[in-house]
GROMACS .gro file of C-alpha atoms in nm:
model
  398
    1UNK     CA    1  -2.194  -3.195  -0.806
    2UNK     CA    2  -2.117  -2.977  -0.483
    3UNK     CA    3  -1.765  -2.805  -0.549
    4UNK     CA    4  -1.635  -2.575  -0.277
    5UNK     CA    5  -1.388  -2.330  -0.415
    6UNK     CA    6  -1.171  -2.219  -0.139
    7UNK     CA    7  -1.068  -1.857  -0.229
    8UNK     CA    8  -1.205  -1.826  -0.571
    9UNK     CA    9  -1.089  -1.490  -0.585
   10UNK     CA   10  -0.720  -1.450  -0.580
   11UNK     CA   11  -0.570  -1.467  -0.835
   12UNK     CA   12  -0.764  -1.271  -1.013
   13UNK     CA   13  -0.838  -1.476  -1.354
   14UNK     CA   14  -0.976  -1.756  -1.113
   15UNK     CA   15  -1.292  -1.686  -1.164
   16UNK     CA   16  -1.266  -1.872  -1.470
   17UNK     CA   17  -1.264  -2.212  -1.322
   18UNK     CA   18  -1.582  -2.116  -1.125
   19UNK     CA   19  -1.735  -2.019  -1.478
   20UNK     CA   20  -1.613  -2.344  -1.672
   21UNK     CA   21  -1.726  -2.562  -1.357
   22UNK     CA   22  -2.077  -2.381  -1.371
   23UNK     CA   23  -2.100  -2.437  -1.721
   24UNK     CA   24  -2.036  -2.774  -1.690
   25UNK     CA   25  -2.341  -2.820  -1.444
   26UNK     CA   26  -2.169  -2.812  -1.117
   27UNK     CA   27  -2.283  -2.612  -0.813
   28UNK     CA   28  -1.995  -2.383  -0.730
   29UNK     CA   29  -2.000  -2.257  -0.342
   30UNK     CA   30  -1.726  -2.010  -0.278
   31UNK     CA   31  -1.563  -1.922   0.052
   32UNK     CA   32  -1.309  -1.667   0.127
   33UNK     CA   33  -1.233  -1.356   0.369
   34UNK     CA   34  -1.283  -1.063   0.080
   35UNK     CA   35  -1.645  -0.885   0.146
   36UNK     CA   36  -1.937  -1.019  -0.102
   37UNK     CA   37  -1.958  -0.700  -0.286
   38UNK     CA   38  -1.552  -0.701  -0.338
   39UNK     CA   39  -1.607  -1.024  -0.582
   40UNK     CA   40  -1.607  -0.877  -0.967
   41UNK     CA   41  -1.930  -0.956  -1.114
   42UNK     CA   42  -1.845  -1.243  -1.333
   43UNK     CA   43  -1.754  -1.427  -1.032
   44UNK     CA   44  -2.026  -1.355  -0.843
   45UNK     CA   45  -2.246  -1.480  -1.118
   46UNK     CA   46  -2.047  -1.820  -1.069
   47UNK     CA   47  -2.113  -1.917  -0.732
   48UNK     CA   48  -2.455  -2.036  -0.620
   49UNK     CA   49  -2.368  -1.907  -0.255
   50UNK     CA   50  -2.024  -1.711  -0.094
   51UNK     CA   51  -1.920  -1.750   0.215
   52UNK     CA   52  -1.710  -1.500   0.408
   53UNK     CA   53  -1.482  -1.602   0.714
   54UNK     CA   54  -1.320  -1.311   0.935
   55UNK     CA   55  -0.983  -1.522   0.856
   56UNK     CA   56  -0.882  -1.837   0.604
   57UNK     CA   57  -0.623  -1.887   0.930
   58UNK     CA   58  -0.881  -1.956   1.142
   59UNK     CA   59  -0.941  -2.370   1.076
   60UNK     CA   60  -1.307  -2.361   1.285
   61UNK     CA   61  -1.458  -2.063   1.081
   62UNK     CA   62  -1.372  -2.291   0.763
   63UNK     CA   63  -1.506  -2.631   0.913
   64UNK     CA   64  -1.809  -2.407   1.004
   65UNK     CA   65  -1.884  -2.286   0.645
   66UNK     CA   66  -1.817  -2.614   0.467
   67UNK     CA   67  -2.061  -2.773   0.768
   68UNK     CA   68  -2.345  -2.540   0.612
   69UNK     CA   69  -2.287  -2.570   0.300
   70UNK     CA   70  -2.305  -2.968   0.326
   71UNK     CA   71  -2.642  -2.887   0.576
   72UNK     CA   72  -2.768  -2.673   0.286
   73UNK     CA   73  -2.674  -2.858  -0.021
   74UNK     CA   74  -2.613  -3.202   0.045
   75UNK     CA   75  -2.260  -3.401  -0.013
   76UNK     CA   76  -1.979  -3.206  -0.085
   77UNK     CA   77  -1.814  -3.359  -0.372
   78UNK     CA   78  -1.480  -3.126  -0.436
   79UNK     CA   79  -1.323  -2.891  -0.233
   80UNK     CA   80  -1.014  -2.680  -0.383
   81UNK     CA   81  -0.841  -2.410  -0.409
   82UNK     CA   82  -0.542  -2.416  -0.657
   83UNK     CA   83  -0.366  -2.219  -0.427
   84UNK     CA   84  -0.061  -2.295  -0.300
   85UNK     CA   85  -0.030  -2.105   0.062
   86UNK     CA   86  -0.396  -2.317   0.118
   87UNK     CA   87  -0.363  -2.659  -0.004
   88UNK     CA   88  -0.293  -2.768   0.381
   89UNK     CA   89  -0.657  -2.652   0.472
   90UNK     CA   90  -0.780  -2.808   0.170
   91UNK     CA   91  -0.657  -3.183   0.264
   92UNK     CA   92  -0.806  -3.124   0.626
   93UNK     CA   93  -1.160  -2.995   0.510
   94UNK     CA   94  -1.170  -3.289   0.258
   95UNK     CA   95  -1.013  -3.526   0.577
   96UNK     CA   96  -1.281  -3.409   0.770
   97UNK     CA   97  -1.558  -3.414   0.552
   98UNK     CA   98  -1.468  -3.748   0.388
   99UNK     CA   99  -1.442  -3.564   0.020
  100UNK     CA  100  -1.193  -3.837  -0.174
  101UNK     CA  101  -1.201  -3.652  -0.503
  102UNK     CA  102  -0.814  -3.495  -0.298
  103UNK     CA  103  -0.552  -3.579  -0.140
  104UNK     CA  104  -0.560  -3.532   0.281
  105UNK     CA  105  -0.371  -3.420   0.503
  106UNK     CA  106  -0.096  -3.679   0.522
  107UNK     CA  107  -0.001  -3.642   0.135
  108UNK     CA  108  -0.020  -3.281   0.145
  109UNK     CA  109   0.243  -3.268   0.404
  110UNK     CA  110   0.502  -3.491   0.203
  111UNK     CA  111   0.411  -3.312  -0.103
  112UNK     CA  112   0.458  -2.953  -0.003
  113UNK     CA  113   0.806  -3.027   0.206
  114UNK     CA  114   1.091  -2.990  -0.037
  115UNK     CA  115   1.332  -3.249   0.116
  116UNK     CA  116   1.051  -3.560   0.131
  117UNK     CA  117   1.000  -3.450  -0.247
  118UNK     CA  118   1.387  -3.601  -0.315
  119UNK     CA  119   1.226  -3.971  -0.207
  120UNK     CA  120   0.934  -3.928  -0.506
  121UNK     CA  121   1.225  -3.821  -0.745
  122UNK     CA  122   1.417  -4.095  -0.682
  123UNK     CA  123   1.123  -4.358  -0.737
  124UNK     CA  124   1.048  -4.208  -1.085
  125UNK     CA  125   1.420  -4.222  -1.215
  126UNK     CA  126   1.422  -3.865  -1.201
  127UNK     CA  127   1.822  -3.710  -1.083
  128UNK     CA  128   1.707  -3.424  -0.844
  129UNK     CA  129   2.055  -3.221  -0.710
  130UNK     CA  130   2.130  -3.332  -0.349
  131UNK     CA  131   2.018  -3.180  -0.063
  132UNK     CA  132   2.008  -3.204   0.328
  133UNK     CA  133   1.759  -3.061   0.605
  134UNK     CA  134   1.941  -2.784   0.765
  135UNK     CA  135   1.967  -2.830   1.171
  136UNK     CA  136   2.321  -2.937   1.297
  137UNK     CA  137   2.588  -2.716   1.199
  138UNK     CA  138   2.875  -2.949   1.142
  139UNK     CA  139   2.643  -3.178   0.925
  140UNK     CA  140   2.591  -2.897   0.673
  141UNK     CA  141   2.937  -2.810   0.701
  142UNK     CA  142   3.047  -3.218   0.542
  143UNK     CA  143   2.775  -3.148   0.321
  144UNK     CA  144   2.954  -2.831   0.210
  145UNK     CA  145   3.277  -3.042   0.182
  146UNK     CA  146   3.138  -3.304   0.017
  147UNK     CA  147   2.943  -3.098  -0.310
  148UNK     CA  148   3.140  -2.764  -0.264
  149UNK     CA  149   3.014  -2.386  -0.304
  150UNK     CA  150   2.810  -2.277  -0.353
  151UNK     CA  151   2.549  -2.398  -0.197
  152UNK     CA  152   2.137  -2.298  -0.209
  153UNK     CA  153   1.950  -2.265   0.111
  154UNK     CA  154   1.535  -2.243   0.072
  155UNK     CA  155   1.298  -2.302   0.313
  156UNK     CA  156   1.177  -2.662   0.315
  157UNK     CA  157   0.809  -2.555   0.310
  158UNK     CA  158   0.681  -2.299   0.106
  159UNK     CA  159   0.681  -2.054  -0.225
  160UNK     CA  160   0.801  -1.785  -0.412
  161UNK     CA  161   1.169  -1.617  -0.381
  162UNK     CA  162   1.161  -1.503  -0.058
  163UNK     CA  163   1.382  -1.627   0.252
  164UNK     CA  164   1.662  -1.818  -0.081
  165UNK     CA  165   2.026  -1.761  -0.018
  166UNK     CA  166   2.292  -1.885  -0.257
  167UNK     CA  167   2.572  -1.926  -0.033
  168UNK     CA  168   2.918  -1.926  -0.156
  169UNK     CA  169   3.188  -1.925   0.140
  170UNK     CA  170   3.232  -2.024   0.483
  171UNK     CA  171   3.162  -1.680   0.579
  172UNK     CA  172   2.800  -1.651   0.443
  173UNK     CA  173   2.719  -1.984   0.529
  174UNK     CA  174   2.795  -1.899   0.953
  175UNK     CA  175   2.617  -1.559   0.886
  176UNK     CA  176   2.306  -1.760   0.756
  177UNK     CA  177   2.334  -2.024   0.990
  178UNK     CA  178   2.361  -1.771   1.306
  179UNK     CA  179   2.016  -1.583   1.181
  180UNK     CA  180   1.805  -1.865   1.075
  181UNK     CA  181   1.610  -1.876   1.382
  182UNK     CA  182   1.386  -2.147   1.385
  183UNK     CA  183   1.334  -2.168   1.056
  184UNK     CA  184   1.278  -2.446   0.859
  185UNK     CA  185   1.570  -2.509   0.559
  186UNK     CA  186   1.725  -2.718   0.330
  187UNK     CA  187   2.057  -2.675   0.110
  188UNK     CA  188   2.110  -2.830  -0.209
  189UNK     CA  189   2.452  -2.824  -0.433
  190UNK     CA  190   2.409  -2.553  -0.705
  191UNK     CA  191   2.279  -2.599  -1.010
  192UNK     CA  192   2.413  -2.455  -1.294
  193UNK     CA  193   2.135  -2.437  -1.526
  194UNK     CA  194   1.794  -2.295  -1.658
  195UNK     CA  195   1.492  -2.367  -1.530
  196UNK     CA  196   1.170  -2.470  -1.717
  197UNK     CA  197   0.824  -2.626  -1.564
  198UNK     CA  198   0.636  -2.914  -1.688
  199UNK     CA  199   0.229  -2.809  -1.649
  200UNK     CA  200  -0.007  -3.056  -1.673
  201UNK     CA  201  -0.397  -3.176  -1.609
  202UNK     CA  202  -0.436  -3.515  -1.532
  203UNK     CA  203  -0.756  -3.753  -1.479
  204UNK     CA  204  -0.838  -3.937  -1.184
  205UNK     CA  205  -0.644  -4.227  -1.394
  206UNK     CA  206  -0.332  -4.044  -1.388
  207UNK     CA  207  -0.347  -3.931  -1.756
  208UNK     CA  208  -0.237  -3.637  -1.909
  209UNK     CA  209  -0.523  -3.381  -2.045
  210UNK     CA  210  -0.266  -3.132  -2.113
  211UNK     CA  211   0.101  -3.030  -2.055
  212UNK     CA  212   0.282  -2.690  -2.131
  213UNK     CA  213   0.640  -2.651  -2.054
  214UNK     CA  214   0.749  -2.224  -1.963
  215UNK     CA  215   1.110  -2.107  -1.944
  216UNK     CA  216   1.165  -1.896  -1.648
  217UNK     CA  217   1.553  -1.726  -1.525
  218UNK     CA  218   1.772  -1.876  -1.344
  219UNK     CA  219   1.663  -1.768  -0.982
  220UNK     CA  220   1.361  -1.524  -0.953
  221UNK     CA  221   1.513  -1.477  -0.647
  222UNK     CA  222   1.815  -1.312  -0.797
  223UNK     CA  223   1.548  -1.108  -0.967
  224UNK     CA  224   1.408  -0.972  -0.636
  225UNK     CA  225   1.710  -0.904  -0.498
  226UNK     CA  226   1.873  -0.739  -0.793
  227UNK     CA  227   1.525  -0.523  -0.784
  228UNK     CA  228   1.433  -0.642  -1.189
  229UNK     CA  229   1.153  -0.728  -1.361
  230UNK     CA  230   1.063  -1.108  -1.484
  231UNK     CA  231   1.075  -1.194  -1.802
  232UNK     CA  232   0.943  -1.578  -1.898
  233UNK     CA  233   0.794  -1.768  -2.143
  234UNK     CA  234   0.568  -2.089  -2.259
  235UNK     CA  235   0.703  -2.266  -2.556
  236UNK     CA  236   0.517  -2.424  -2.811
  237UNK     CA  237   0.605  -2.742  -2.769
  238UNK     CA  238   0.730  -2.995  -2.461
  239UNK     CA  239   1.065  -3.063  -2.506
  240UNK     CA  240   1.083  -3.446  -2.501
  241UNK     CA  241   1.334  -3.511  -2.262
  242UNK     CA  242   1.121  -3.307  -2.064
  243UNK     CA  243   0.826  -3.464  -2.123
  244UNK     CA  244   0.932  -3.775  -2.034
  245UNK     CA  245   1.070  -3.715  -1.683
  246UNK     CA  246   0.766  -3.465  -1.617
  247UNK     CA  247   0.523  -3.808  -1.682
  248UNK     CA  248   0.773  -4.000  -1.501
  249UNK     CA  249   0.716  -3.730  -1.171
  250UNK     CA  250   0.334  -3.706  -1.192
  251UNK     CA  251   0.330  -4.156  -1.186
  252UNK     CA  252   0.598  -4.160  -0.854
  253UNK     CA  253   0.461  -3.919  -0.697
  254UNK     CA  254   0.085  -4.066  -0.747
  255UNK     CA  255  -0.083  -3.748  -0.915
  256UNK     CA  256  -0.449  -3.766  -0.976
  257UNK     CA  257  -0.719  -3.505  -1.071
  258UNK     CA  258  -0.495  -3.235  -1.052
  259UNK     CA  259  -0.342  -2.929  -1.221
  260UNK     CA  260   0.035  -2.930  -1.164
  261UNK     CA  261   0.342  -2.709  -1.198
  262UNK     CA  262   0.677  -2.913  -1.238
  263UNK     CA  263   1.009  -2.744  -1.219
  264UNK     CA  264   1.343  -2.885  -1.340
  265UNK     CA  265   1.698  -2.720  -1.416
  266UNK     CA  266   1.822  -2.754  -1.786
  267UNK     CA  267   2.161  -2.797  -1.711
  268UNK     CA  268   2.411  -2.560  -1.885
  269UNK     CA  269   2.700  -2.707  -1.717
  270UNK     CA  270   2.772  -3.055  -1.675
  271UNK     CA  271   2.686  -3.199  -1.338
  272UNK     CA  272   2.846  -3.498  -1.248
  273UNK     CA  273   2.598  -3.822  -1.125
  274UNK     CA  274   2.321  -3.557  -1.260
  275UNK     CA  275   2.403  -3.509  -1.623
  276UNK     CA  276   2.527  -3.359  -1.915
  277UNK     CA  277   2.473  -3.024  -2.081
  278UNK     CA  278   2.106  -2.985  -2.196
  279UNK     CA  279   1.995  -3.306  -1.968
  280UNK     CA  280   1.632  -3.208  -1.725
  281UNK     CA  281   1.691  -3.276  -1.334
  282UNK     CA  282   1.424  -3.263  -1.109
  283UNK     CA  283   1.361  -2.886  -0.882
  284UNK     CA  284   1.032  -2.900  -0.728
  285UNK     CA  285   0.699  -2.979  -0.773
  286UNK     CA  286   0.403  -2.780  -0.684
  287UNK     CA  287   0.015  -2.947  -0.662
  288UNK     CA  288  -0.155  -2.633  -0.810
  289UNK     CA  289  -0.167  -2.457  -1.155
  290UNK     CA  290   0.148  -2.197  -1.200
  291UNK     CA  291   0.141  -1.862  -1.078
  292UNK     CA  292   0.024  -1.519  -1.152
  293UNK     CA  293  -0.118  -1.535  -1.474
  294UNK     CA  294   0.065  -1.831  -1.645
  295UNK     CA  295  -0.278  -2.031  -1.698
  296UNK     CA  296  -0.339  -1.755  -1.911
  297UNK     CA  297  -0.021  -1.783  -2.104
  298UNK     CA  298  -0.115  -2.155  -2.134
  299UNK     CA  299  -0.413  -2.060  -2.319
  300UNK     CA  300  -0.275  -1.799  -2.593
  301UNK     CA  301   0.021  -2.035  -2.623
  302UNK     CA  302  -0.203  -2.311  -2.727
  303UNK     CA  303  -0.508  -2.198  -2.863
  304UNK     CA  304  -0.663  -2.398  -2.590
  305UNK     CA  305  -0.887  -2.354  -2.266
  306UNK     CA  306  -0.702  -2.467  -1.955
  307UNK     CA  307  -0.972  -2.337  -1.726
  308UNK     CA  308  -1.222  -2.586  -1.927
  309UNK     CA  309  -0.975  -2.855  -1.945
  310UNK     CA  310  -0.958  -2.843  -1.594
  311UNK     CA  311  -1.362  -2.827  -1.481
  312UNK     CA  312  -1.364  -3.122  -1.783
  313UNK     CA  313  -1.130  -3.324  -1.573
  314UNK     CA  314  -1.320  -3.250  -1.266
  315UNK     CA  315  -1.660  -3.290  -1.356
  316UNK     CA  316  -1.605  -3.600  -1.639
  317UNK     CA  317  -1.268  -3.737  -1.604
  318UNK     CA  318  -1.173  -3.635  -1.903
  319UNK     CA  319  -1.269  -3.316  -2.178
  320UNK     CA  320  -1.331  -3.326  -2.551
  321UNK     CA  321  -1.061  -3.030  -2.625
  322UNK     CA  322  -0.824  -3.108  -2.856
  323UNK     CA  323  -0.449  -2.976  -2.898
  324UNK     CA  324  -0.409  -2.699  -3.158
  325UNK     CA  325  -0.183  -2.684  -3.411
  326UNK     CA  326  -0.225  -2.311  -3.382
  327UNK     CA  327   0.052  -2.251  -3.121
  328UNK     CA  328   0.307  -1.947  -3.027
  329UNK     CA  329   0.581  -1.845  -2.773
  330UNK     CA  330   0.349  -1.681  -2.534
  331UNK     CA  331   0.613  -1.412  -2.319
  332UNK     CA  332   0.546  -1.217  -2.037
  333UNK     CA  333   0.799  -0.924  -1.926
  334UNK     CA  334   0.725  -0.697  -1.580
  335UNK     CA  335   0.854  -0.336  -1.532
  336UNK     CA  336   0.946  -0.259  -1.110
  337UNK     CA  337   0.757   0.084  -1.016
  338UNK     CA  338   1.105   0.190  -0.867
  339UNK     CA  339   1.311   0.177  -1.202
  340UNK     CA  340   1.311   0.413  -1.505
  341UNK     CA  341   1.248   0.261  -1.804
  342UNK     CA  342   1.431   0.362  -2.163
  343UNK     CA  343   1.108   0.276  -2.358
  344UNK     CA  344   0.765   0.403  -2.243
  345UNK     CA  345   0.454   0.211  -2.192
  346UNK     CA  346   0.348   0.418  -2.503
  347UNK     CA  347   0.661   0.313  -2.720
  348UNK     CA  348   0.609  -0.085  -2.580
  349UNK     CA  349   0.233  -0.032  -2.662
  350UNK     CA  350   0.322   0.126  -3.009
  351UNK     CA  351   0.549  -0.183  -3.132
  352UNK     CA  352   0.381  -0.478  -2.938
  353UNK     CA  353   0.002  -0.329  -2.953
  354UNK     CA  354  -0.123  -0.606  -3.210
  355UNK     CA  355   0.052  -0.894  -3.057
  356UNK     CA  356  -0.018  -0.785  -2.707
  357UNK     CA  357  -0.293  -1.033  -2.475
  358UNK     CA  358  -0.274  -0.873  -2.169
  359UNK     CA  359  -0.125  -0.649  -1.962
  360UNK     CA  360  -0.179  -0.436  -1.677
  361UNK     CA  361  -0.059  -0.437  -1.277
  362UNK     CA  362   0.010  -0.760  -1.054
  363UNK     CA  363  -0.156  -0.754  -0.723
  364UNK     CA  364   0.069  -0.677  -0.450
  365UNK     CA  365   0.038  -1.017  -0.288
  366UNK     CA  366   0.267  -1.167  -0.566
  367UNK     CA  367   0.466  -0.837  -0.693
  368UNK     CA  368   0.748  -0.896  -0.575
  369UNK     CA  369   0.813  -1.176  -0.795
  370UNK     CA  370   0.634  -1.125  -1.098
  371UNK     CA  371   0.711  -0.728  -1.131
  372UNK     CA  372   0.449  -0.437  -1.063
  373UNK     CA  373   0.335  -0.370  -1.406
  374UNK     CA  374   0.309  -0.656  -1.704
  375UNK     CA  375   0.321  -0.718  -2.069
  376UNK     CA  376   0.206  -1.064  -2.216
  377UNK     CA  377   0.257  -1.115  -2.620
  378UNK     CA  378   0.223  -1.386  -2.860
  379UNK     CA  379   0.543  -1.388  -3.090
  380UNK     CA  380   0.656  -1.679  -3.371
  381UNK     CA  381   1.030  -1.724  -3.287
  382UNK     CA  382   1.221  -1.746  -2.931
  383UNK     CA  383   1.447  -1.489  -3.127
  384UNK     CA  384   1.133  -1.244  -3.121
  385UNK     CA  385   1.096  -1.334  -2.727
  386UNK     CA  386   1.419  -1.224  -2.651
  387UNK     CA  387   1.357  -0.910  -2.827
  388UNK     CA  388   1.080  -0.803  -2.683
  389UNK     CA  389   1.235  -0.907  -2.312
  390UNK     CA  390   1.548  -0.636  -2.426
  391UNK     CA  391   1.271  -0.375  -2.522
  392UNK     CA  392   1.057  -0.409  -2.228
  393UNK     CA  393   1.339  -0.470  -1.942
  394UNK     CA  394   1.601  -0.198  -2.038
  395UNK     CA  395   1.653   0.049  -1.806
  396UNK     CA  396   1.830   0.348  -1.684
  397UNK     CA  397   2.113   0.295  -1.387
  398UNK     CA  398   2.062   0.498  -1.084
   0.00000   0.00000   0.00000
């Protein structure tokens, strides 16, 4: 098997997939804009060949590479790159090159635009809150009148926190409107309400490998505003509700050999026509593995090998892993460089040290949401979560 991994090296832990896929017997070709001798070692000893472009923006030095490598190696069998910002190139490489083990281009584009998600929602019984594009001004203004403030305002295409306003009188709403631009939006009626992802690996069948469900604030957006550090966590268990309307969004929206990360609110306020207190309603979904270092998370939560699960899936259609019944809240809490802290790396170190996995600094390319520096633990209780959350995230006012 010729796999193409587009970008193997950011994040940082993705080398693993390149190692589980090797290990498995494929032939893992890399390409990506970093310099060769950049790559960490254990990733270099994962790909067979690496490929450097001047720019991943540039569509004809990418055709180019995955043209040799096909020249060189034969059939290209997979091309991915569990990234969000470059699942567009990935459909039109695997378009072009008649690779079928992906979606193309047209599914990519309904997948990644947040107001043609609403249609897949609606096909899979899922509630999802209700939302309109943003272009005419007097449209958005009925839909104001119709679900009230406040209202949310994202862009239609894209990730992270950045660019999210929660709008909440007529006032903000003609500031926003007067400095969009060009932009792309849409505005949904508020949620009141937690949010928590569904995760899951599924076969070419459509069948679940593995699922993990994290809890995550609110609005990380709220967090990078309010200039705070994230604090999340994956449970132990799915919550079935949960569970169900996660399956129920990976069969309408026609999921297949894929790692996925699910959102839905938790509602702590009754919506009406969405549900009652502690009900699921459909956020988003995103067609790549969570962020930062959540696989990660996965893993110590579980016992398990998601990275493996995943080159299993790929490479067989299926994997021989088994769940664990060895399983723990799995938390991760970030510190912002500009805040002072009341407790000291040392101190968290001191407390946490033998139920600490990782920790360390996020690369800049996602700090702003997931904090500057990190601590991951595995605790028993949600109880113990929130205590370590309160140790790590209290800090001195300005």
């Amino acid at each position: 098997m010729n796999f193409i991994f587009v970008s193997p090296m950011f994040p940082e832990t993705y080398w693993l997939f390149c190692d589980r896929l090797k290990a498995n017997g494929a032939n893992v070709l890399g390409i990506g804009d970093a310099p060769y001798d950049s790559l960490r070692w254990e990733l270099k000893n994962c790909l067979t060949e690496y490929y450097k472009v001047d720019s991943m923006e540039n569509y004809d030095q990418m055709y180019r590479r995955v043209a040799y490598f096909a020249h060189k190696y034969g059939r290209i069998d997979w091309i991915e790159s569990n990234n969000e910002y470059w699942l567009p190139v990935d459909a039109r490489l695997r378009m072009d090159f008649n690779v079928n083990t992906g979606v193309k281009s047209d599914k990519i584009d309904e997948w990644n635009h947040k107001f043609n998600m609403k249609k897949y929602y609606e096909r899979g019984g899922v509630p999802t809150a209700r939302c309109i594009q943003v272009k005419d001004y007097d449209e958005c203004l009925n839909f104001i009148d119709a679900v009230g403030y406040p209202v949310f305002v994202k862009p239609n295409h894209g990730m992270g926190a950045q660019d999210s306003w929660k709008i909440s009188s007529r006032k903000e709403f003609d500031s926003f409107f007067a400095q969009r631009g060009e932009n792309d939006y849409v505005m949904e009626e508020f949620i009141t309400g937690e949010i928590y992802s569904y995760d899951a690996i599924v076969n070419s069948k459509g069948d679940v490998l593995f699922e993990n469900s994290a809890h995550f604030p609110p609005s990380i957006a709220d967090l990078v505003h309010k200039n705070i550090g994230l604090d999340y966590f994956c449970l132990k268990e799915v919550p079935a509700q949960l569970q169900k309307r996660g399956r129920a969004t990976l069969k309408a929206f026609g999921v297949k050999s894929r790692f996925v990360h699910f959102e839905f609110f938790r509602l702590t306020k009754a919506k009406k026509g969405l549900g009652k207190v502690g009900d699921f309603i459909g956020l988003e979904v995103n067609m790549r593995p969570a962020g930062g270092y959540t696989p990660d998370m996965m893993n110590f939560a579980h016992s398990t090998d998601v990275y493996k699960i995943w080159a299993d899936m790929v490479c067989f259609d299926g994997t021989d892993i088994k769940p664990s019944d060895d399983k723990y809240f799995c938390a991760y809490s970030s510190r912002r460089d500009s805040r002072m802290y009341v407790n000291s790396h040392e101190a968290v170190m001191e407390k946490y040290g033998d139920r600490t996995v990782m920790s360390g600094r996020m690369p800049d390319a996602i700090a702003d949401d997931m904090g500057n520096t990190f601590y991951m633990v595995k605790l028993d209780t949600e109880e113990q979560v929130k205590e370590f959350e309160k140790y790590v995230g209290e800090f001195y006012e300005n």
